[in-house]
Amino acid sequence: MSADQATREAENDMITIMKLTPQGQVAIRYEGEVVAHFPNGAKIEAYWTLPARDLGYAHFEPGDRFLEYYYIDHWFNIFAIFHADGRPKGWYCNIAEPAIISNTSIQQVDLFLDVWISTTGATLILDEDEFNQASDLSEDQRQGAREGLKMLLHLLHTRQEPFTILGNPGD
């Protein structure tokens, strides 16, 4: 089997995603399907299976589709979220340590800061108070989180993948 065939076979495999607390405890665990591997990460497809949840700025419902981008060299992940009928809903981004990706799991330490981006590009930075008050974050984690937020916002403002459906800045 060629390396290309092995990569294709690894895609479409189920994988366990674990969001960890800064102390390394599992906060959330769920399954997703590997859609693609890229040199510095992976793209996963998952579906919202919990009851509907209204966050005020977004409403998640059973059947919502999540395309999740995890990176081994970036301090964030990006979830492109779609309604069950395929219409884009927005992006939810977690500021987190670089992901640890294996054949069976993705683990990532969440650093409290989150970003919601609507389909119009309107941006909400969430949980800044929680981040600022967290006494269990190291200075390295705080610095990584700040750099991750800056890089994430740069990707958004320059309309890089996965924010390309927003079109060009100024549209």
PDB file of N, CA, C and O in Angstrom, residues 45-75:
ATOM      1  N   GLU A  45     -14.919  16.006  11.103  1.00  0.00           N
ATOM      2  CA  GLU A  45     -16.339  16.300  10.984  1.00  0.00           C
ATOM      3  C   GLU A  45     -17.061  15.676  12.177  1.00  0.00           C
ATOM      4  O   GLU A  45     -16.854  14.503  12.488  1.00  0.00           O
ATOM      5  N   ALA A  46     -17.872  16.470  12.850  1.00  0.00           N
ATOM      6  CA  ALA A  46     -18.652  15.997  13.993  1.00  0.00           C
ATOM      7  C   ALA A  46     -20.017  16.667  13.949  1.00  0.00           C
ATOM      8  O   ALA A  46     -20.206  17.670  13.246  1.00  0.00           O
ATOM      9  N   TYR A  47     -20.955  16.118  14.692  1.00  0.00           N
ATOM     10  CA  TYR A  47     -22.310  16.656  14.726  1.00  0.00           C
ATOM     11  C   TYR A  47     -22.732  16.942  16.155  1.00  0.00           C
ATOM     12  O   TYR A  47     -22.376  16.203  17.079  1.00  0.00           O
ATOM     13  N   TRP A  48     -23.505  18.022  16.324  1.00  0.00           N
ATOM     14  CA  TRP A  48     -24.037  18.369  17.648  1.00  0.00           C
ATOM     15  C   TRP A  48     -25.095  17.340  17.991  1.00  0.00           C
ATOM     16  O   TRP A  48     -26.096  17.201  17.276  1.00  0.00           O
ATOM     17  N   THR A  49     -24.887  16.602  19.073  1.00  0.00           N
ATOM     18  CA  THR A  49     -25.817  15.555  19.493  1.00  0.00           C
ATOM     19  C   THR A  49     -26.480  15.873  20.829  1.00  0.00           C
ATOM     20  O   THR A  49     -27.340  15.114  21.277  1.00  0.00           O
ATOM     21  N   LEU A  50     -26.092  16.972  21.443  1.00  0.00           N
ATOM     22  CA  LEU A  50     -26.678  17.370  22.718  1.00  0.00           C
ATOM     23  C   LEU A  50     -27.992  18.110  22.476  1.00  0.00           C
ATOM     24  O   LEU A  50     -28.283  18.506  21.344  1.00  0.00           O
ATOM     25  N   PRO A  51     -28.778  18.353  23.530  1.00  0.00           N
ATOM     26  CA  PRO A  51     -29.983  19.170  23.353  1.00  0.00           C
ATOM     27  C   PRO A  51     -29.619  20.561  22.839  1.00  0.00           C
ATOM     28  O   PRO A  51     -28.485  21.023  22.977  1.00  0.00           O
ATOM     29  N   ALA A  52     -30.608  21.233  22.245  1.00  0.00           N
ATOM     30  CA  ALA A  52     -30.385  22.592  21.731  1.00  0.00           C
ATOM     31  C   ALA A  52     -29.829  23.472  22.843  1.00  0.00           C
ATOM     32  O   ALA A  52     -30.187  23.330  24.010  1.00  0.00           O
ATOM     33  N   ARG A  53     -28.921  24.372  22.453  1.00  0.00           N
ATOM     34  CA  ARG A  53     -28.284  25.265  23.427  1.00  0.00           C
ATOM     35  C   ARG A  53     -28.206  26.665  22.845  1.00  0.00           C
ATOM     36  O   ARG A  53     -27.588  26.873  21.801  1.00  0.00           O
ATOM     37  N   ASP A  54     -28.831  27.607  23.523  1.00  0.00           N
ATOM     38  CA  ASP A  54     -28.816  29.000  23.096  1.00  0.00           C
ATOM     39  C   ASP A  54     -27.751  29.740  23.894  1.00  0.00           C
ATOM     40  O   ASP A  54     -27.852  29.869  25.106  1.00  0.00           O
ATOM     41  N   LEU A  55     -26.714  30.214  23.201  1.00  0.00           N
ATOM     42  CA  LEU A  55     -25.618  30.931  23.848  1.00  0.00           C
ATOM     43  C   LEU A  55     -25.822  32.446  23.800  1.00  0.00           C
ATOM     44  O   LEU A  55     -24.975  33.193  24.261  1.00  0.00           O
ATOM     45  N   GLY A  56     -26.912  32.883  23.214  1.00  0.00           N
ATOM     46  CA  GLY A  56     -27.164  34.315  23.055  1.00  0.00           C
ATOM     47  C   GLY A  56     -26.683  34.793  21.699  1.00  0.00           C
ATOM     48  O   GLY A  56     -27.454  35.323  20.912  1.00  0.00           O
ATOM     49  N   TYR A  57     -25.445  34.577  21.377  1.00  0.00           N
ATOM     50  CA  TYR A  57     -24.872  34.980  20.099  1.00  0.00           C
ATOM     51  C   TYR A  57     -25.001  33.881  19.055  1.00  0.00           C
ATOM     52  O   TYR A  57     -24.839  34.119  17.864  1.00  0.00           O
ATOM     53  N   ALA A  58     -25.280  32.648  19.484  1.00  0.00           N
ATOM     54  CA  ALA A  58     -25.429  31.503  18.581  1.00  0.00           C
ATOM     55  C   ALA A  58     -26.345  30.482  19.235  1.00  0.00           C
ATOM     56  O   ALA A  58     -26.449  30.425  20.466  1.00  0.00           O
ATOM     57  N   HIS A  59     -26.984  29.683  18.397  1.00  0.00           N
ATOM     58  CA  HIS A  59     -27.892  28.642  18.873  1.00  0.00           C
ATOM     59  C   HIS A  59     -27.443  27.332  18.240  1.00  0.00           C
ATOM     60  O   HIS A  59     -27.436  27.215  17.016  1.00  0.00           O
ATOM     61  N   PHE A  60     -27.048  26.369  19.055  1.00  0.00           N
ATOM     62  CA  PHE A  60     -26.634  25.060  18.553  1.00  0.00           C
ATOM     63  C   PHE A  60     -27.791  24.091  18.699  1.00  0.00           C
ATOM     64  O   PHE A  60     -28.458  24.064  19.737  1.00  0.00           O
ATOM     65  N   GLU A  61     -28.017  23.302  17.639  1.00  0.00           N
ATOM     66  CA  GLU A  61     -29.148  22.389  17.612  1.00  0.00           C
ATOM     67  C   GLU A  61     -28.686  21.008  17.176  1.00  0.00           C
ATOM     68  O   GLU A  61     -27.708  20.882  16.426  1.00  0.00           O
ATOM     69  N   PRO A  62     -29.401  19.972  17.629  1.00  0.00           N
ATOM     70  CA  PRO A  62     -29.067  18.620  17.167  1.00  0.00           C
ATOM     71  C   PRO A  62     -29.021  18.584  15.638  1.00  0.00           C
ATOM     72  O   PRO A  62     -29.877  19.164  14.971  1.00  0.00           O
ATOM     73  N   GLY A  63     -27.981  17.957  15.116  1.00  0.00           N
ATOM     74  CA  GLY A  63     -27.796  17.872  13.670  1.00  0.00           C
ATOM     75  C   GLY A  63     -26.892  18.933  13.087  1.00  0.00           C
ATOM     76  O   GLY A  63     -26.485  18.824  11.926  1.00  0.00           O
ATOM     77  N   ASP A  64     -26.556  19.988  13.859  1.00  0.00           N
ATOM     78  CA  ASP A  64     -25.595  20.971  13.356  1.00  0.00           C
ATOM     79  C   ASP A  64     -24.291  20.254  13.033  1.00  0.00           C
ATOM     80  O   ASP A  64     -23.834  19.388  13.789  1.00  0.00           O
ATOM     81  N   ARG A  65     -23.693  20.609  11.905  1.00  0.00           N
ATOM     82  CA  ARG A  65     -22.452  19.982  11.444  1.00  0.00           C
ATOM     83  C   ARG A  65     -21.276  20.871  11.805  1.00  0.00           C
ATOM     84  O   ARG A  65     -21.305  22.076  11.560  1.00  0.00           O
ATOM     85  N   PHE A  66     -20.239  20.256  12.360  1.00  0.00           N
ATOM     86  CA  PHE A  66     -19.022  20.950  12.749  1.00  0.00           C
ATOM     87  C   PHE A  66     -17.865  20.421  11.908  1.00  0.00           C
ATOM     88  O   PHE A  66     -17.623  19.209  11.893  1.00  0.00           O
ATOM     89  N   LEU A  67     -17.152  21.303  11.222  1.00  0.00           N
ATOM     90  CA  LEU A  67     -15.868  20.963  10.607  1.00  0.00           C
ATOM     91  C   LEU A  67     -14.813  21.580  11.507  1.00  0.00           C
ATOM     92  O   LEU A  67     -14.733  22.809  11.616  1.00  0.00           O
ATOM     93  N   GLU A  68     -14.048  20.723  12.163  1.00  0.00           N
ATOM     94  CA  GLU A  68     -13.129  21.158  13.211  1.00  0.00           C
ATOM     95  C   GLU A  68     -11.691  21.061  12.717  1.00  0.00           C
ATOM     96  O   GLU A  68     -11.274  20.011  12.241  1.00  0.00           O
ATOM     97  N   TYR A  69     -10.964  22.143  12.861  1.00  0.00           N
ATOM     98  CA  TYR A  69      -9.573  22.229  12.420  1.00  0.00           C
ATOM     99  C   TYR A  69      -8.679  22.249  13.656  1.00  0.00           C
ATOM    100  O   TYR A  69      -8.793  23.162  14.486  1.00  0.00           O
ATOM    101  N   TYR A  70      -7.786  21.265  13.755  1.00  0.00           N
ATOM    102  CA  TYR A  70      -6.848  21.161  14.868  1.00  0.00           C
ATOM    103  C   TYR A  70      -5.434  21.280  14.317  1.00  0.00           C
ATOM    104  O   TYR A  70      -5.128  20.728  13.261  1.00  0.00           O
ATOM    105  N   TYR A  71      -4.571  21.970  15.075  1.00  0.00           N
ATOM    106  CA  TYR A  71      -3.205  22.240  14.628  1.00  0.00           C
ATOM    107  C   TYR A  71      -2.209  21.849  15.713  1.00  0.00           C
ATOM    108  O   TYR A  71      -2.431  22.121  16.892  1.00  0.00           O
ATOM    109  N   ILE A  72      -1.102  21.280  15.291  1.00  0.00           N
ATOM    110  CA  ILE A  72      -0.057  20.898  16.248  1.00  0.00           C
ATOM    111  C   ILE A  72       0.905  22.045  16.526  1.00  0.00           C
ATOM    112  O   ILE A  72       1.733  21.942  17.425  1.00  0.00           O
ATOM    113  N   ASP A  73       0.761  23.142  15.772  1.00  0.00           N
ATOM    114  CA  ASP A  73       1.685  24.265  15.915  1.00  0.00           C
ATOM    115  C   ASP A  73       0.992  25.613  16.101  1.00  0.00           C
ATOM    116  O   ASP A  73       1.615  26.656  15.983  1.00  0.00           O
ATOM    117  N   HIS A  74      -0.316  25.600  16.368  1.00  0.00           N
ATOM    118  CA  HIS A  74      -1.062  26.834  16.627  1.00  0.00           C
ATOM    119  C   HIS A  74      -1.776  26.719  17.962  1.00  0.00           C
ATOM    120  O   HIS A  74      -2.223  25.628  18.339  1.00  0.00           O
ATOM    121  N   TRP A  75      -1.962  27.818  18.634  1.00  0.00           N
ATOM    122  CA  TRP A  75      -2.596  27.861  19.953  1.00  0.00           C
ATOM    123  C   TRP A  75      -4.091  28.128  19.820  1.00  0.00           C
ATOM    124  O   TRP A  75      -4.650  28.999  20.495  1.00  0.00           O
TER     125      TRP A  75
END
